[in-house]
């Protein structure tokens, strides 16, 4: 299965390359990032076109890897109409049937930030986002664009997880998910459950794909994305079925 290049022209936009920096995913590698000029104010149609070319959003920035000697980062998405949950995933869906979902604009919320801070401290203290700060959170996950949303998952009113997403004309782009890291909640596998719920939402909203960002074969942290089959990957300007 393939999808052709986007219909909206992007040739008149201005892009920049970062200087080489340490790769966040693969040790002993340098990375370079291509990003849209922050002075540009692209409409949603341009953003959607760039998404089809493998770009992601982080705060105000639209970017994609552009490393000279490495092609390890592969854009992946789930064609939601063809997705069938495994037996384990169905059990997980049932296990979280008591959670309620609330959709909100992508604005700063102190309750959200408190959960985010706990998650980063306990799950990603060795990562680029440590230590967390309110300003970092605002820059990364809040947005005034109407397509940017925050999905709350609650248990009897208690916030357990938040998924930052973008609603695009051809799918949902999963920007970032954070959740309560308490060991008592491990059985819920909240990170996996959120993806399963977003797949269902894409179907309900008549969208065709859930975009999961980049997959890297030799990065253990990326392995979970292969659990959502079938996967499509970006090969040049075409989306094809299955990881190569």
C-alpha atoms as a printed R data frame, in Angstrom:
    type eleno elety resid chain resno       x       y      z
1   ATOM     1    CA   UNK     A     1   0.000   0.000  0.000
2   ATOM     2    CA   UNK     A     2   1.317   3.446 -0.812
3   ATOM     3    CA   UNK     A     3   0.230   7.047 -0.593
4   ATOM     4    CA   UNK     A     4   1.555   9.662 -2.965
5   ATOM     5    CA   UNK     A     5   3.219  12.940 -2.073
6   ATOM     6    CA   UNK     A     6   1.006  15.649 -0.526
7   ATOM     7    CA   UNK     A     7  -1.079  17.842 -2.783
8   ATOM     8    CA   UNK     A     8  -0.191  21.105 -1.014
9   ATOM     9    CA   UNK     A     9   3.026  22.735 -2.297
10  ATOM    10    CA   UNK     A    10   5.717  23.345  0.288
11  ATOM    11    CA   UNK     A    11   8.502  24.431 -2.052
12  ATOM    12    CA   UNK     A    12   8.123  28.122 -1.135
13  ATOM    13    CA   UNK     A    13   8.644  27.484  2.569
14  ATOM    14    CA   UNK     A    14  12.020  28.116  4.155
15  ATOM    15    CA   UNK     A    15  13.813  25.392  6.105
16  ATOM    16    CA   UNK     A    16  16.962  25.280  8.205
17  ATOM    17    CA   UNK     A    17  19.368  22.595  9.373
18  ATOM    18    CA   UNK     A    18  20.687  22.378 12.918
19  ATOM    19    CA   UNK     A    19  24.369  21.875 13.578
20  ATOM    20    CA   UNK     A    20  25.228  18.210 14.299
21  ATOM    21    CA   UNK     A    21  24.403  17.215 17.870
22  ATOM    22    CA   UNK     A    22  24.389  14.033 19.950
23  ATOM    23    CA   UNK     A    23  21.653  11.629 18.891
24  ATOM    24    CA   UNK     A    24  18.962  11.142 21.529
25  ATOM    25    CA   UNK     A    25  18.324   7.526 20.526
26  ATOM    26    CA   UNK     A    26  21.537   5.907 19.310
27  ATOM    27    CA   UNK     A    27  24.761   6.130 21.264
28  ATOM    28    CA   UNK     A    28  27.913   7.437 19.603
29  ATOM    29    CA   UNK     A    29  25.949   8.975 16.740
30  ATOM    30    CA   UNK     A    30  25.432  12.554 15.693
31  ATOM    31    CA   UNK     A    31  22.106  13.856 14.450
32  ATOM    32    CA   UNK     A    32  21.033  16.762 12.267
33  ATOM    33    CA   UNK     A    33  17.486  18.089 12.178
34  ATOM    34    CA   UNK     A    34  15.646  19.832  9.343
35  ATOM    35    CA   UNK     A    35  13.057  22.287 10.629
36  ATOM    36    CA   UNK     A    36  10.647  24.794  9.213
37  ATOM    37    CA   UNK     A    37  11.627  28.436  9.693
38  ATOM    38    CA   UNK     A    38  10.002  29.434 13.027
39  ATOM    39    CA   UNK     A    39   9.031  32.748 11.396
40  ATOM    40    CA   UNK     A    40   6.743  30.884  9.015
41  ATOM    41    CA   UNK     A    41   3.077  30.646  9.992
42  ATOM    42    CA   UNK     A    42   1.875  27.648  7.982
43  ATOM    43    CA   UNK     A    43  -1.812  26.871  7.857
44  ATOM    44    CA   UNK     A    44  -3.166  23.453  8.747
45  ATOM    45    CA   UNK     A    45  -3.093  22.295  5.103
46  ATOM    46    CA   UNK     A    46   0.671  22.900  4.943
47  ATOM    47    CA   UNK     A    47   1.177  21.142  8.273
48  ATOM    48    CA   UNK     A    48  -0.779  18.164  6.963
49  ATOM    49    CA   UNK     A    49   1.340  18.111  3.798
50  ATOM    50    CA   UNK     A    50   4.543  18.171  5.849
51  ATOM    51    CA   UNK     A    51   3.233  15.345  8.033
52  ATOM    52    CA   UNK     A    52   2.882  13.202  4.920
53  ATOM    53    CA   UNK     A    53   6.568  13.951  4.275
54  ATOM    54    CA   UNK     A    54   7.602  12.705  7.705
55  ATOM    55    CA   UNK     A    55   7.597  15.946  9.686
56  ATOM    56    CA   UNK     A    56   6.597  16.073 13.348
57  ATOM    57    CA   UNK     A    57   5.536  18.914 15.630
58  ATOM    58    CA   UNK     A    58   7.249  19.839 18.886
59  ATOM    59    CA   UNK     A    59   5.753  22.989 20.338
60  ATOM    60    CA   UNK     A    60   5.990  25.637 17.600
61  ATOM    61    CA   UNK     A    61   8.488  23.682 15.530
62  ATOM    62    CA   UNK     A    62   7.885  21.334 12.593
63  ATOM    63    CA   UNK     A    63  10.892  19.097 12.045
64  ATOM    64    CA   UNK     A    64  12.242  15.817 10.759
65  ATOM    65    CA   UNK     A    65  15.630  14.036 11.015
66  ATOM    66    CA   UNK     A    66  18.069  14.886  8.235
67  ATOM    67    CA   UNK     A    67  21.244  13.008  9.105
68  ATOM    68    CA   UNK     A    68  23.854  12.761  6.350
69  ATOM    69    CA   UNK     A    69  25.043   9.208  6.990
70  ATOM    70    CA   UNK     A    70  22.097   7.671  8.834
71  ATOM    71    CA   UNK     A    71  18.537   6.727  7.899
72  ATOM    72    CA   UNK     A    72  17.655   4.938 11.124
73  ATOM    73    CA   UNK     A    73  14.626   7.125 11.938
74  ATOM    74    CA   UNK     A    74  11.614   5.805 10.020
75  ATOM    75    CA   UNK     A    75   8.233   7.562 10.084
76  ATOM    76    CA   UNK     A    76   5.431   5.116 10.914
77  ATOM    77    CA   UNK     A    77   1.655   5.219 11.065
78  ATOM    78    CA   UNK     A    78  -1.208   2.792 11.744
79  ATOM    79    CA   UNK     A    79  -3.940   2.387  9.090
80  ATOM    80    CA   UNK     A    80  -6.747   2.264 11.633
81  ATOM    81    CA   UNK     A    81  -9.336   0.520  9.441
82  ATOM    82    CA   UNK     A    82  -7.068  -2.525  9.155
83  ATOM    83    CA   UNK     A    83  -5.916  -2.667 12.767
84  ATOM    84    CA   UNK     A    84  -7.151  -5.683 14.765
85  ATOM    85    CA   UNK     A    85  -6.087  -5.808 18.428
86  ATOM    86    CA   UNK     A    86  -4.291  -8.905 19.617
87  ATOM    87    CA   UNK     A    87  -5.642 -11.038 22.425
88  ATOM    88    CA   UNK     A    88  -3.318  -9.280 24.882
89  ATOM    89    CA   UNK     A    89  -4.415  -5.874 23.622
90  ATOM    90    CA   UNK     A    90  -8.101  -6.812 23.980
91  ATOM    91    CA   UNK     A    91  -7.450  -7.781 27.596
92  ATOM    92    CA   UNK     A    92  -5.764  -4.445 28.131
93  ATOM    93    CA   UNK     A    93  -8.731  -2.596 26.649
94  ATOM    94    CA   UNK     A    94 -11.073  -4.425 29.012
95  ATOM    95    CA   UNK     A    95  -8.775  -3.796 31.976
96  ATOM    96    CA   UNK     A    96  -9.027  -0.048 31.357
97  ATOM    97    CA   UNK     A    97 -12.750   0.059 30.616
98  ATOM    98    CA   UNK     A    98 -13.266   1.999 33.854
99  ATOM    99    CA   UNK     A    99 -11.296   5.006 32.565
100 ATOM   100    CA   UNK     A   100 -13.082   8.064 31.215
101 ATOM   101    CA   UNK     A   101 -11.764  10.215 28.382
102 ATOM   102    CA   UNK     A   102 -11.994  14.007 28.243
103 ATOM   103    CA   UNK     A   103 -10.881  16.203 25.336
104 ATOM   104    CA   UNK     A   104  -9.412  19.635 26.106
105 ATOM   105    CA   UNK     A   105  -7.587  22.470 24.314
106 ATOM   106    CA   UNK     A   106  -3.790  22.289 24.542
107 ATOM   107    CA   UNK     A   107  -3.463  24.897 27.296
108 ATOM   108    CA   UNK     A   108  -1.323  24.846 30.401
109 ATOM   109    CA   UNK     A   109  -2.911  23.097 33.366
110 ATOM   110    CA   UNK     A   110  -1.216  22.730 36.757
111 ATOM   111    CA   UNK     A   111  -2.700  19.272 37.311
112 ATOM   112    CA   UNK     A   112  -1.319  18.129 33.977
113 ATOM   113    CA   UNK     A   113   2.107  19.564 34.716
114 ATOM   114    CA   UNK     A   114   2.284  17.867 38.133
115 ATOM   115    CA   UNK     A   115   1.663  14.499 36.491
116 ATOM   116    CA   UNK     A   116   4.143  15.276 33.686
117 ATOM   117    CA   UNK     A   117   6.841  16.216 36.199
118 ATOM   118    CA   UNK     A   118   6.373  12.965 38.141
119 ATOM   119    CA   UNK     A   119   6.493  10.968 34.912
120 ATOM   120    CA   UNK     A   120   9.711  12.592 33.692
121 ATOM   121    CA   UNK     A   121  11.405  12.237 37.089
122 ATOM   122    CA   UNK     A   122  10.535   8.558 37.449
123 ATOM   123    CA   UNK     A   123  10.633   7.302 33.843
124 ATOM   124    CA   UNK     A   124  12.985   9.615 31.927
125 ATOM   125    CA   UNK     A   125  15.492  11.037 34.376
126 ATOM   126    CA   UNK     A   126  18.227  10.061 31.883
127 ATOM   127    CA   UNK     A   127  16.586  11.793 28.931
128 ATOM   128    CA   UNK     A   128  16.704  15.170 27.203
129 ATOM   129    CA   UNK     A   129  13.596  16.463 29.007
130 ATOM   130    CA   UNK     A   130  15.079  16.075 32.485
131 ATOM   131    CA   UNK     A   131  14.769  18.052 34.648
132 ATOM   132    CA   UNK     A   132  11.253  19.166 33.753
133 ATOM   133    CA   UNK     A   133  10.126  22.754 34.184
134 ATOM   134    CA   UNK     A   134   6.893  24.644 33.634
135 ATOM   135    CA   UNK     A   135   8.445  26.655 30.813
136 ATOM   136    CA   UNK     A   136   9.720  23.500 29.110
137 ATOM   137    CA   UNK     A   137   6.264  21.947 29.401
138 ATOM   138    CA   UNK     A   138   4.553  25.039 27.969
139 ATOM   139    CA   UNK     A   139   6.977  25.179 25.054
140 ATOM   140    CA   UNK     A   140   6.645  21.473 24.285
141 ATOM   141    CA   UNK     A   141   2.983  20.584 24.799
142 ATOM   142    CA   UNK     A   142   0.820  23.702 24.793
143 ATOM   143    CA   UNK     A   143  -0.430  25.354 21.634
144 ATOM   144    CA   UNK     A   144  -3.045  27.884 20.499
145 ATOM   145    CA   UNK     A   145  -3.720  26.025 17.263
146 ATOM   146    CA   UNK     A   146  -7.246  24.545 17.170
147 ATOM   147    CA   UNK     A   147  -5.928  21.199 15.921
148 ATOM   148    CA   UNK     A   148  -3.810  20.725 19.077
149 ATOM   149    CA   UNK     A   149  -5.691  18.847 21.806
150 ATOM   150    CA   UNK     A   150  -4.997  17.215 25.159
151 ATOM   151    CA   UNK     A   151  -6.804  13.958 25.914
152 ATOM   152    CA   UNK     A   152  -7.280  13.231 29.626
153 ATOM   153    CA   UNK     A   153  -7.715   9.697 30.969
154 ATOM   154    CA   UNK     A   154  -9.248   9.610 34.455
155 ATOM   155    CA   UNK     A   155 -10.250   7.005 37.020
156 ATOM   156    CA   UNK     A   156 -13.050   8.210 39.295
157 ATOM   157    CA   UNK     A   157 -11.926  11.764 38.636
158 ATOM   158    CA   UNK     A   158  -8.212  11.122 39.254
159 ATOM   159    CA   UNK     A   159  -5.934  12.007 36.345
160 ATOM   160    CA   UNK     A   160  -3.951   8.942 35.201
161 ATOM   161    CA   UNK     A   161  -2.709   9.898 31.730
162 ATOM   162    CA   UNK     A   162  -2.609  12.721 29.192
163 ATOM   163    CA   UNK     A   163  -2.058  12.371 25.449
164 ATOM   164    CA   UNK     A   164  -1.081  15.434 23.417
165 ATOM   165    CA   UNK     A   165  -2.415  14.996 19.882
166 ATOM   166    CA   UNK     A   166  -2.952  16.955 16.675
167 ATOM   167    CA   UNK     A   167  -6.163  16.421 14.718
168 ATOM   168    CA   UNK     A   168  -5.296  16.414 11.025
169 ATOM   169    CA   UNK     A   169  -7.490  15.892  8.008
170 ATOM   170    CA   UNK     A   170  -5.932  12.487  7.319
171 ATOM   171    CA   UNK     A   171  -5.328  11.260 10.845
172 ATOM   172    CA   UNK     A   172  -4.312  11.821 14.426
173 ATOM   173    CA   UNK     A   173  -0.700  12.699 15.128
174 ATOM   174    CA   UNK     A   174   0.304  11.374 18.547
175 ATOM   175    CA   UNK     A   175   2.672  14.033 19.875
176 ATOM   176    CA   UNK     A   176   3.431  12.786 23.397
177 ATOM   177    CA   UNK     A   177   1.859  10.737 26.164
178 ATOM   178    CA   UNK     A   178   2.661  10.799 29.860
179 ATOM   179    CA   UNK     A   179   1.012   8.892 32.684
180 ATOM   180    CA   UNK     A   180   1.036   8.081 36.381
181 ATOM   181    CA   UNK     A   181   4.218   6.042 36.966
182 ATOM   182    CA   UNK     A   182   3.046   4.420 40.213
183 ATOM   183    CA   UNK     A   183   3.903   0.674 40.192
184 ATOM   184    CA   UNK     A   184   0.341  -0.218 41.225
185 ATOM   185    CA   UNK     A   185  -0.781   0.958 37.777
186 ATOM   186    CA   UNK     A   186   1.701  -1.106 35.775
187 ATOM   187    CA   UNK     A   187  -0.936  -3.746 34.963
188 ATOM   188    CA   UNK     A   188  -2.888  -1.115 33.070
189 ATOM   189    CA   UNK     A   189   0.021  -0.493 30.624
190 ATOM   190    CA   UNK     A   190  -1.276   3.041 30.224
191 ATOM   191    CA   UNK     A   191   1.089   3.994 27.400
192 ATOM   192    CA   UNK     A   192  -0.100   1.098 25.264
193 ATOM   193    CA   UNK     A   193  -3.728   1.622 26.206
194 ATOM   194    CA   UNK     A   194  -3.608   5.273 25.137
195 ATOM   195    CA   UNK     A   195  -2.458   4.250 21.647
196 ATOM   196    CA   UNK     A   196  -5.244   1.675 21.408
197 ATOM   197    CA   UNK     A   197  -7.781   4.308 22.422
198 ATOM   198    CA   UNK     A   198  -6.404   6.797 19.890
199 ATOM   199    CA   UNK     A   199  -6.786   4.173 17.158
200 ATOM   200    CA   UNK     A   200 -10.443   3.808 18.155
201 ATOM   201    CA   UNK     A   201 -10.904   7.576 18.183
202 ATOM   202    CA   UNK     A   202  -9.435   7.910 14.693
203 ATOM   203    CA   UNK     A   203 -11.978   5.363 13.481
204 ATOM   204    CA   UNK     A   204 -14.840   7.122 15.284
205 ATOM   205    CA   UNK     A   205 -13.852  10.479 13.777
206 ATOM   206    CA   UNK     A   206 -13.589   9.072 10.252
207 ATOM   207    CA   UNK     A   207  -9.806   9.484 10.029
208 ATOM   208    CA   UNK     A   208  -7.570   7.005  8.239
209 ATOM   209    CA   UNK     A   209  -4.325   6.916 10.229
210 ATOM   210    CA   UNK     A   210  -2.682   7.284 13.604
211 ATOM   211    CA   UNK     A   211   0.827   8.751 13.231
212 ATOM   212    CA   UNK     A   212   3.275   7.389 15.804
213 ATOM   213    CA   UNK     A   213   6.353   9.423 14.929
214 ATOM   214    CA   UNK     A   214   9.676   7.697 14.296
215 ATOM   215    CA   UNK     A   215  10.674   4.071 14.718
216 ATOM   216    CA   UNK     A   216  14.315   3.034 15.066
217 ATOM   217    CA   UNK     A   217  15.203  -0.621 14.668
218 ATOM   218    CA   UNK     A   218  18.085  -0.632 17.172
219 ATOM   219    CA   UNK     A   219  16.401   1.525 19.804
220 ATOM   220    CA   UNK     A   220  14.773  -0.531 22.552
221 ATOM   221    CA   UNK     A   221  12.502   2.364 23.559
222 ATOM   222    CA   UNK     A   222  10.894   2.245 20.107
223 ATOM   223    CA   UNK     A   223  10.045  -1.471 20.127
224 ATOM   224    CA   UNK     A   224   6.511  -0.924 21.420
225 ATOM   225    CA   UNK     A   225   5.442   0.617 18.094
226 ATOM   226    CA   UNK     A   226   5.781  -2.738 16.346
227 ATOM   227    CA   UNK     A   227   2.957  -4.096 18.511
228 ATOM   228    CA   UNK     A   228   0.425  -2.111 16.470
229 ATOM   229    CA   UNK     A   229  -0.016  -3.950 13.208
230 ATOM   230    CA   UNK     A   230  -0.241  -3.351 10.374
231 ATOM   231    CA   UNK     A   231   2.257  -0.496 10.293
232 ATOM   232    CA   UNK     A   232   3.021   1.692  7.317
233 ATOM   233    CA   UNK     A   233   6.390   3.375  6.901
234 ATOM   234    CA   UNK     A   234   7.536   6.337  4.838
235 ATOM   235    CA   UNK     A   235   9.812   5.298  1.981
236 ATOM   236    CA   UNK     A   236  10.999   8.484  0.316
237 ATOM   237    CA   UNK     A   237   7.702  10.153 -0.620
238 ATOM   238    CA   UNK     A   238   5.540   7.027 -0.402
239 ATOM   239    CA   UNK     A   239   3.939   5.244  2.536
240 ATOM   240    CA   UNK     A   240   4.265   1.466  2.304
241 ATOM   241    CA   UNK     A   241   2.939  -1.418  4.361
242 ATOM   242    CA   UNK     A   242   5.167  -3.211  6.907
243 ATOM   243    CA   UNK     A   243   8.528  -2.299  8.407
244 ATOM   244    CA   UNK     A   244  11.457  -3.101  6.053
